[in-house]
Structure formats: structure tokens, C-alpha cells
Coordinates of C-alpha atoms and ligand atoms in Angstrom, one line a residue:
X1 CA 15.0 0.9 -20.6
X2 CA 18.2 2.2 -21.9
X3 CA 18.3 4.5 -24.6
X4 CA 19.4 5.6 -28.6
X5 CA 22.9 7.0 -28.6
X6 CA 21.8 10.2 -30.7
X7 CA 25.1 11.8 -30.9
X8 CA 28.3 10.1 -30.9
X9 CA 31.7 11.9 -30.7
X10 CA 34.8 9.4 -31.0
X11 CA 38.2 10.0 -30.6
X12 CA 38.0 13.5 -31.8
X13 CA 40.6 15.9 -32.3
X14 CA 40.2 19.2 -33.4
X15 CA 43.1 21.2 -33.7
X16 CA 44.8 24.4 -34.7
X17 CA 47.5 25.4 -37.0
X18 CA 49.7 28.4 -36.4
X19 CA 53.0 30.3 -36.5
X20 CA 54.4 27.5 -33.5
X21 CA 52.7 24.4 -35.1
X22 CA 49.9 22.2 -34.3
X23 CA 47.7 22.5 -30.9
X24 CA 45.5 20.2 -30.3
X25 CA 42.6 22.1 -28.3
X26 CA 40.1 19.3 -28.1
X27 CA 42.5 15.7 -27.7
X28 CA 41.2 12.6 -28.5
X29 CA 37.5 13.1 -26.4
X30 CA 35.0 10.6 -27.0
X31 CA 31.1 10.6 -25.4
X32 CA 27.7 10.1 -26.4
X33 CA 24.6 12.1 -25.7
X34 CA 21.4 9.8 -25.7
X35 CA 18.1 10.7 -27.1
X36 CA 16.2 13.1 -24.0
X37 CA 19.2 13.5 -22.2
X38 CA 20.7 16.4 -20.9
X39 CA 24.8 16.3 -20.4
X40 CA 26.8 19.2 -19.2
X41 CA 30.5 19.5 -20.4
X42 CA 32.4 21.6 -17.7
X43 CA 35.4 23.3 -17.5
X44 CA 37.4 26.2 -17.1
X45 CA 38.1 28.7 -19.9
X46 CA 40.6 27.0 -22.7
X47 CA 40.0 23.5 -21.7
X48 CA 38.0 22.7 -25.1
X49 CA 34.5 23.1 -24.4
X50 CA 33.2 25.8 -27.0
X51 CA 35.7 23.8 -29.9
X52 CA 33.8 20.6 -28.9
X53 CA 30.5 22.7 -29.4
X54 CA 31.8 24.0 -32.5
X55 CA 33.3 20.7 -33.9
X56 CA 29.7 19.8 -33.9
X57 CA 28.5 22.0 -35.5
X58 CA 30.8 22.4 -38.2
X59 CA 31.6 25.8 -36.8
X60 CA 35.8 25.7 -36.3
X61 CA 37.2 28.8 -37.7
X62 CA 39.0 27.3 -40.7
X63 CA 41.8 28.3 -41.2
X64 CA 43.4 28.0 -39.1
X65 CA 41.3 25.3 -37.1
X66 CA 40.4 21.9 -38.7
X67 CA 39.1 18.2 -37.1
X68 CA 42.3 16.6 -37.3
X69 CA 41.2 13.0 -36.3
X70 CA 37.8 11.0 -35.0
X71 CA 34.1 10.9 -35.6
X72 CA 30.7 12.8 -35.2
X73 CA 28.0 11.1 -35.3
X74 CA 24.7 12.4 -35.1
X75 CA 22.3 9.5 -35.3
X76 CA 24.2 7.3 -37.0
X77 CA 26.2 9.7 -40.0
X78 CA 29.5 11.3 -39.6
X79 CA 29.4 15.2 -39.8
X80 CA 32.9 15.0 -39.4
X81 CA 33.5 14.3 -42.9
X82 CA 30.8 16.6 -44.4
X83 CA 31.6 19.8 -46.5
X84 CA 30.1 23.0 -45.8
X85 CA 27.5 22.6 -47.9
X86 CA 26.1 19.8 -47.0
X87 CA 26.7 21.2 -42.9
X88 CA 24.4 23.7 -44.0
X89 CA 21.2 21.3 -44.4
X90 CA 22.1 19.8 -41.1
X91 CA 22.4 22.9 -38.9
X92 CA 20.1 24.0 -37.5
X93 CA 17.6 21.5 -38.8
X94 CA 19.4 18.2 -36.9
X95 CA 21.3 20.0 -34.3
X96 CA 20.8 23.5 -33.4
X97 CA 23.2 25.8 -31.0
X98 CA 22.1 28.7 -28.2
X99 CA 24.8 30.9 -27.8
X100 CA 26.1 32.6 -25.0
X101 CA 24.8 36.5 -25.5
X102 CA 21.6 36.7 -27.7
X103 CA 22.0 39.9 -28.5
X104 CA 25.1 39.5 -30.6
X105 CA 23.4 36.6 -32.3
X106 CA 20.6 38.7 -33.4
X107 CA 20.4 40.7 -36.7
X108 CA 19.3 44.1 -35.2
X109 CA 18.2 45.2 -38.3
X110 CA 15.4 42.9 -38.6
X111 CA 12.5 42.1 -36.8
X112 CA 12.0 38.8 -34.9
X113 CA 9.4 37.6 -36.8
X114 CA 11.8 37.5 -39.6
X115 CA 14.8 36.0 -38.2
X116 CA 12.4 33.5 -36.8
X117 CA 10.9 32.9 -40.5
X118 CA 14.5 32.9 -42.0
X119 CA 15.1 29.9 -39.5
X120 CA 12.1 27.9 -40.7
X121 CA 12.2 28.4 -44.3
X122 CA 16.0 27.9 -44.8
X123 CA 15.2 23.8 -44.2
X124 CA 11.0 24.0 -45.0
X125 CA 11.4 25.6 -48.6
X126 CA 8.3 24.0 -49.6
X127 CA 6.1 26.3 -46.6
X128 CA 4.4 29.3 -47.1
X129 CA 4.9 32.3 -45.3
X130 CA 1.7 31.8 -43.6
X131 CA 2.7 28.4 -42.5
X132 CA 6.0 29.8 -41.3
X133 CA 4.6 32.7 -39.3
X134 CA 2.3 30.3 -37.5
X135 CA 4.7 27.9 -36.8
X136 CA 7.1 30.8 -35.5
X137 CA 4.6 32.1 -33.3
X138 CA 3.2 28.6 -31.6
X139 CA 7.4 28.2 -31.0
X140 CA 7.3 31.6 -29.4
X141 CA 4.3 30.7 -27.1
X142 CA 5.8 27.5 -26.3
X143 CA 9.3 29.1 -25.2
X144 CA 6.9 31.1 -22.6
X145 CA 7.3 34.7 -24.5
X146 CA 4.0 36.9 -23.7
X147 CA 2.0 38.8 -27.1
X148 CA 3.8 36.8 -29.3
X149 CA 2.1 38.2 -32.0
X150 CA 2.9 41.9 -31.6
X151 CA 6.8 40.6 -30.3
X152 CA 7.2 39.0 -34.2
X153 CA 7.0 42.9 -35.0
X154 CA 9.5 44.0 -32.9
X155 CA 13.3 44.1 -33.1
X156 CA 15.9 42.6 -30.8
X157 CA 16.6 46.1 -29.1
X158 CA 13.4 46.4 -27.8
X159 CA 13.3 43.0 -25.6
X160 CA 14.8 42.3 -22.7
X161 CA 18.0 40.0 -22.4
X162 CA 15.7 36.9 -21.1
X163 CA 13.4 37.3 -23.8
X164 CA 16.1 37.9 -26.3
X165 CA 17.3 34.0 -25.0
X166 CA 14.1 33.4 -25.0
X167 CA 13.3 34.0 -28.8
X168 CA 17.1 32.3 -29.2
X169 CA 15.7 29.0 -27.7
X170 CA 12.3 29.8 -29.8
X171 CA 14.5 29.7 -32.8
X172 CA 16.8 26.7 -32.1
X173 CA 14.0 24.1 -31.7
X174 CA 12.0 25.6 -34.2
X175 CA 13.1 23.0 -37.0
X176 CA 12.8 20.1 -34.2
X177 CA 16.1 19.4 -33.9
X178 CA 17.9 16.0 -32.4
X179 CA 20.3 17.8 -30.7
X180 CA 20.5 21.2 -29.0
X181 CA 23.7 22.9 -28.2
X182 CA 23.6 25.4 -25.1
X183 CA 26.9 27.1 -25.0
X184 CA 26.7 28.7 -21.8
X185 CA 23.1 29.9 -22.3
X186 CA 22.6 31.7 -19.0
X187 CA 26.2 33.5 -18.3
X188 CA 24.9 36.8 -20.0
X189 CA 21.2 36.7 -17.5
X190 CA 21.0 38.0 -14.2
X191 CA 20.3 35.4 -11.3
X192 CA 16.6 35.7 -11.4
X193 CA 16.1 35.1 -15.4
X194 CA 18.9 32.6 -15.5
X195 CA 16.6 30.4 -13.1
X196 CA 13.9 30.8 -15.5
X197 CA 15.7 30.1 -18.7
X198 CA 17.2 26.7 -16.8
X199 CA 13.7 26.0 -15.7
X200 CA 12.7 26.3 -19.7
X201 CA 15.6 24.4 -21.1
X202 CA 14.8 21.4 -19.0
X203 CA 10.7 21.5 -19.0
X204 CA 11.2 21.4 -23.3
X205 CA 13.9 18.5 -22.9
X206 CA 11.0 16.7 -21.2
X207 CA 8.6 17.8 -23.6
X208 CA 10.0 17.6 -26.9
X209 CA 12.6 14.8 -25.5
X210 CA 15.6 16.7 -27.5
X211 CA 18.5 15.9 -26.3
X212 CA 20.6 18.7 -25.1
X213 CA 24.3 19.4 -24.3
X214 CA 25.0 21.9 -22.1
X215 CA 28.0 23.7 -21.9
X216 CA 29.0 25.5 -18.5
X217 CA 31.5 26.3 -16.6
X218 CA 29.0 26.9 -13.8
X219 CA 28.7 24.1 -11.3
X220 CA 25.4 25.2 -9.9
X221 CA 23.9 25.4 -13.5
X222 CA 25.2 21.6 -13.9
X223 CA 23.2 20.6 -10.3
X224 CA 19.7 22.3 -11.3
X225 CA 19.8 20.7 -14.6
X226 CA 21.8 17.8 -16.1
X227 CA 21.7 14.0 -15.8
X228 CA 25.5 13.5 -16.8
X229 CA 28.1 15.4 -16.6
X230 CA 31.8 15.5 -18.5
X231 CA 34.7 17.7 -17.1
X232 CA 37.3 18.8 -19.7
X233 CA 40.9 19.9 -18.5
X234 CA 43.4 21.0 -21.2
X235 CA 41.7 19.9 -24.4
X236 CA 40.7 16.4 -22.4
X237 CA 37.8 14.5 -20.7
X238 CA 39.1 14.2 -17.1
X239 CA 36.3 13.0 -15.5
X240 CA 32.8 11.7 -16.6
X241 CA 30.1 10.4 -14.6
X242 CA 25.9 10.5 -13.6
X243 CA 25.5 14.6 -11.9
X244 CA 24.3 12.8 -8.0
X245 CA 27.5 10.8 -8.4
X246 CA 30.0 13.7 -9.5
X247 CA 28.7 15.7 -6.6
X248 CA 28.6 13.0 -3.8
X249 CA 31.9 11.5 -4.8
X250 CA 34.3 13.5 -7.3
X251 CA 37.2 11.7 -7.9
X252 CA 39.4 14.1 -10.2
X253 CA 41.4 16.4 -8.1
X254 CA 40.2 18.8 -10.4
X255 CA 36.7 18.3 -10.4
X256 CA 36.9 18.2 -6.4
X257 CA 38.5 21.5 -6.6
X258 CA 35.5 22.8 -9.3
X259 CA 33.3 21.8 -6.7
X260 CA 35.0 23.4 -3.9
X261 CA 35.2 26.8 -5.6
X262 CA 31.2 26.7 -6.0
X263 CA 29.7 29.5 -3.5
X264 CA 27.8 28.2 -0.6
X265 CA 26.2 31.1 0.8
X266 CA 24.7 28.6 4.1
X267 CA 28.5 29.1 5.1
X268 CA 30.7 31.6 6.3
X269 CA 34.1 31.3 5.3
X270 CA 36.6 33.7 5.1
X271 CA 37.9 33.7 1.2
X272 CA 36.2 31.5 -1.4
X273 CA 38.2 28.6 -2.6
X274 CA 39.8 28.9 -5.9
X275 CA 42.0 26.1 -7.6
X276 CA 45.7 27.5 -7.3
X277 CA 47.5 28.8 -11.1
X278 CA 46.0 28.7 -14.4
X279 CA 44.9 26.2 -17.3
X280 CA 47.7 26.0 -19.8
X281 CA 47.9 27.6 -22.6
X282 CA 47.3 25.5 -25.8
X283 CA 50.6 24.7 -27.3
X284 CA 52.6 25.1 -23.6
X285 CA 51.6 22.0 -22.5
X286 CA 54.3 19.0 -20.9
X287 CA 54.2 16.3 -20.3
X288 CA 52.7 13.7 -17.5
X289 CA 49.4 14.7 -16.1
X290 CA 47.9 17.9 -17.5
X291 CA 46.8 18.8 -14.4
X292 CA 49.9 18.2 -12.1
X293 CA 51.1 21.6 -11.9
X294 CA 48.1 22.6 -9.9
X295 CA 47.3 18.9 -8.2
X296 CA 47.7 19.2 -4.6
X297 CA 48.2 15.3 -4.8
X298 CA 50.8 14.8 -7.7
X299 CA 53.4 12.6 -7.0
X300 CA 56.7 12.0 -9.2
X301 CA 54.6 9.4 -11.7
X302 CA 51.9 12.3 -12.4
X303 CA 54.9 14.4 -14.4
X304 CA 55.9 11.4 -16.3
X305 CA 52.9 9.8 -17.7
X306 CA 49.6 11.3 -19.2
X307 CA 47.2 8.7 -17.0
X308 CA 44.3 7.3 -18.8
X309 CA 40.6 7.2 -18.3
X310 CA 40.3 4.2 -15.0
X311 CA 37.0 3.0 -14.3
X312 CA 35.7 3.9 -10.7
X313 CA 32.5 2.2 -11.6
X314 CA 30.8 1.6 -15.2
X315 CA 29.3 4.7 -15.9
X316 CA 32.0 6.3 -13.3
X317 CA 35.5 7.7 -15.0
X318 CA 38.4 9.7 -14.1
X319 CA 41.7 10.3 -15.4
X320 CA 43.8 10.3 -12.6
X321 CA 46.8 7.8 -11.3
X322 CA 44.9 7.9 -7.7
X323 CA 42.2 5.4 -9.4
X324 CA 44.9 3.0 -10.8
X325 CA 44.3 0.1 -8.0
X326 CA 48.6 -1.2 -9.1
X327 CA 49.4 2.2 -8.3
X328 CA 48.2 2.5 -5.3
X329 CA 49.8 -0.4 -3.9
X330 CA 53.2 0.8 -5.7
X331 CA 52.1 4.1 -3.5
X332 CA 51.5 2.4 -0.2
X333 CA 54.4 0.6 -0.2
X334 CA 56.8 3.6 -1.3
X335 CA 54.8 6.1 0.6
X336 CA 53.6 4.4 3.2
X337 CA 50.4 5.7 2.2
X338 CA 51.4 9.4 1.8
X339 CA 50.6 11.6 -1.3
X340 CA 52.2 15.1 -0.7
X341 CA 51.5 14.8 3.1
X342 CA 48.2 13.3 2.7
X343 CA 46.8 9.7 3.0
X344 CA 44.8 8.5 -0.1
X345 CA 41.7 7.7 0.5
X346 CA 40.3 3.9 1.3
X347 CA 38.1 2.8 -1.3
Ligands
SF4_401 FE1 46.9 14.9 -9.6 FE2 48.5 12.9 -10.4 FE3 45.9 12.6 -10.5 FE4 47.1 14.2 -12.2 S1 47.4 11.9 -12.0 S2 45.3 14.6 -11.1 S3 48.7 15.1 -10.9 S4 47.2 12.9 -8.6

């Protein structure tokens, strides 16, 4: 039984203005997130994740930031065109964000019990304290933090960086929001807690069926915990597809490489793989294919064109000339099959 498209984003651009001119750091993106789902964006830094997160959240910097172009909608109505005002009664209530190191998103001058009450009664103003302590509390149970009674006391300092995230999670979902943003939740956690903070994340998806989008740039975070997954390059989707699918068959040169340069400690190997040069820097890109500085499989067409999304299979998309069936006939015949040295593969 498919599924409510809870959040929409269309065609959005978000972009900045400075000294050079305009840069366009998120380019004309579009995806959904469905209501339970959990979908991972992944990138490297400066390919557009966090502005995405942010464009949802009505969180650009601005100036010198601003949503230049497109659509947000969450369940049906267009934060896009909201002021800050009325931002202010959807955040946090209908979409809530984790961010990457709690402890800079805590107020360590007061307790947690009262950054926890802050949280409800900003969109409850009708609750009593009473009502909002309780209500904090059964969130801090549910997020798995132990004495929650005498931890509403205490201040940030005195918890430990997974329960920090802990109470961070405690505090997102406390308004039962549609939408969670996770903006690389787990990067600031040692091994051992970031397992258990995953394990958390996806155990309340499945409970409280919020949907969640994920931002990582970890691969392995993506595996343990997602059912779709985007990959941004350069301000751009490159490739989106279902996370078994991504893995058994990537079909972005980039993506493959993302993959390869994931640590597989079953195998020896001399140096880990890392994709060769850098992502470019907003406002330095050229033309063709964003990626073709660093794609071991460009060919002259990649620095000419900018290739669009091609469909490898319906939920299945990459944006890469490789897919385009015309031009890999065009290829055969001028190639003989050859791309930089290497065959293509058969589909
Ligand atoms: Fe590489 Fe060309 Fe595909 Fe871009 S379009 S990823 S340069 S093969």
C-alpha cells in the first residue's frame, strides 16, 4: 500500500548572494519524503545537504541566502512562501531538526527540564507546567534516558554526549512532529553510542511513524538505517534510488566511488580508496557534468552538457550520460565501446 507524500520539495533553489554574484548552492532538487519513511541525503561537504535541511526549515542565513525558486511542501502547504513568523508556529511543531553537536545546541545556562518545557509550551500555550513537565519526562523515558526525573534537574554539562543527543531527539519529537530532520546526528558520538542513537532514530520512526530525513555523509549510517537514499553533488541530486538497490548496483560514478571509499575492515588493502580532487567551490563551477573533473569515465560530451536525471528503473535515477541508452550507441560506435580505456558496462 503505497503511501502519503508528507513532504514535498520541487524544483528548489536556494541560493546565495555575494561580492561575485549569485551561487546557487542547492539547484533545482526535487524529492519527497513519505509519511514513516526514513531517506538519507548524502554527500560530500558543499554539495547542498545542510542548505536543503535548512531550506526546510526556514533556517538560510538571510542575507545573504534566500530560496530563489520552487516549492516546500509539508503536507500539502508551501513553507517556501511563509514569513518568519508564521515559520515560527511550524518549527518545531510540524518539522523538527537534530543537529549535528548537542552540546552547542543546548542553552548551558539552563537546566533540561527547562529547555525541554520551553520546547512544549512555545506551540501548547494552553498547558500547564504540570502538564508540560510530565509530558517532558514520558519523552525522556521514551528516548531511553535513565532517572529522568532527577536528569530534568540537571544541565547540559553534566550528561554525556549520547545523552546530550539523547535529550536532543527527546526534544525534537516532543511536539509530534511530521517530519524530523537529522543533520548528521551521530558525527559528534563515538562508535559505540552512534550505534545506539541509529538504533533509537529508527525504533521511534517505527513507533511514532515520523518520517525522518537523514542527512549523512556516512555511507555506513545510510546501510543500518534508511529505506531511500538521494546523493547530492555540487548543489544537485545525482543519484536517487531504494538503499538495497544503491548498494547492489550504483550507477553514478560518483556514488560508486562514495561507496568504494566506505572502510571494509573484512579486507586488507593497502590505502583506502578516496575519490581523486575536491567538490567545487560554489560559484567556480563550469560547465558539462559537475562531476567530470573527477569522473574516471568522462568522455568529451560530459564537459559540454549538464546530463539530466535518466531513469534506470522507476524508482532508480542517475544523472549521468552512461544511462542515456542514444548515447551509448553514439559511444559504441565512436569508441568502439571504450570510455577512457574502459568498456561500459552491458545492461
Ligand atoms: Fe562521468 Fe560523464 Fe557520467 Fe558525468 S556524465 S558522471 S563525467 S560519465
Amino acid at each position: 500500500m503505497s503511501r502519503k507524500k508528507i513532504l514535498e520539495v520541487k524544483d528548489l533553489e536556494t541560493s546565495f548572494f555575494t561580492d561575485d554574484g549569485r551561487i546557487a548552492a542547492v539547484d533545482h532538487i526535487s524529492f519527497s519524503v513519505e509519511e514513516g519513511e526514513i531517506l538519507a541525503i548524502v554527500g560530500e561537504s558543499g554539495c547542498g545537504k545542510s542548505v536543503t535541511s535548512l531550506s526546510i526549515m526556514g533556517l538560510v542565513p538571510s542575507p545573504p541566502g534566500k530560496i530563489t525558486a520552487g516549492e516546500i511542501l509539508l503536507d500539502g502547504q508551501n513553507l517556501a512562501t511563509l514569513s518568519e513568523k508564521e515559520m515560527r508556529q511550524i518549527r518545531g511543531k510540524d518539522v523538527a531538526m537534530i543537529f549535528q553537536e548537542p552540546m552547542t545546541s543546548l542553552n548551558p545556562l539552563f537546566t533540561i527540564g527547562n529547555q525541554m518545557m520551553e520546547a512544549i509550551q512555545i506551540h501548547n500555550k494552553t498547558w500547564t507546567k504540570k502538564q508540560a513537565k510530565e509530558r517532558a519526562i514520558e519523552m525522556m523515558k521514551l528516548v531511553g534516558l535513565p532517572r529522568a526525573e532527577e536528569l530534568f534537574k540537571e544541565y547540559p554539562h553534566q550528561l554525556s554526549g549520547g545523552m546530550r543527543q539523547r535529550v536532543m531527539i527527546a526534544m525534537a519529537l516532543v511536539c509530534d512532529p511530521k517530519v524530523l530532520i537529522a543533520d548528521e546526528p551521530t558525527t559528534a558520538l563515538d562508535v559505540t553510542i552512534q550505534a545506539q542513537i541509529l538504533k533509537l532514530m529508527k525504533d521511534l520512526n517505527i513507533r511514532l511513524q515520523t518520517a525522518v530525513l537523514l542527512i549523512t555523509h556516512d555511507l555506513g549510517v545510510v546501510a543500518e538505517t534508511c529505506e531511500r537514499v538521494i546523493v547530492m553533488y555540487a548543489g544537485q541530486i545525482v543519484e536517487q534510488a531504494p538503499v538495497q538497490e544503491i548498494f547492489k548496483n550504483p550507477q553514478h560514478p560518483y556514488t560508486k566511488g562514495l561507496i568504494q571509499s566506505v572502510p571494509d575492515m573484512r579486507y586488507k588493502k593497502d590505502a583506502l580508496y578516496s575519490i581523486p580532487g575536491n567538490v567545487p567551490k560554489p560559484g567556480s563551477i563550469q560547465k558539462g557534468c559537475r562531476f567530470a573533473p573527477r569522473c574516471e569515465y568522462a568522455f568529451p560530451r560530459c564537459s559540454e552538457e549538464n546530463p539530466e536525471l535518466y531513469s534506470k528503473t522507476k524508482a532508480h535515477t542517475a544523472r549521468c550520460f552512461l544511462l542515456d541508452s542514444e548515447n551509448e550507441v553514439v559511444l559504441h560506435a565512436e569508441m568502439g565501446g571504450q570510455v577512457n580505456g574502459e568498456r561500459i558496462a552491458e545492461s
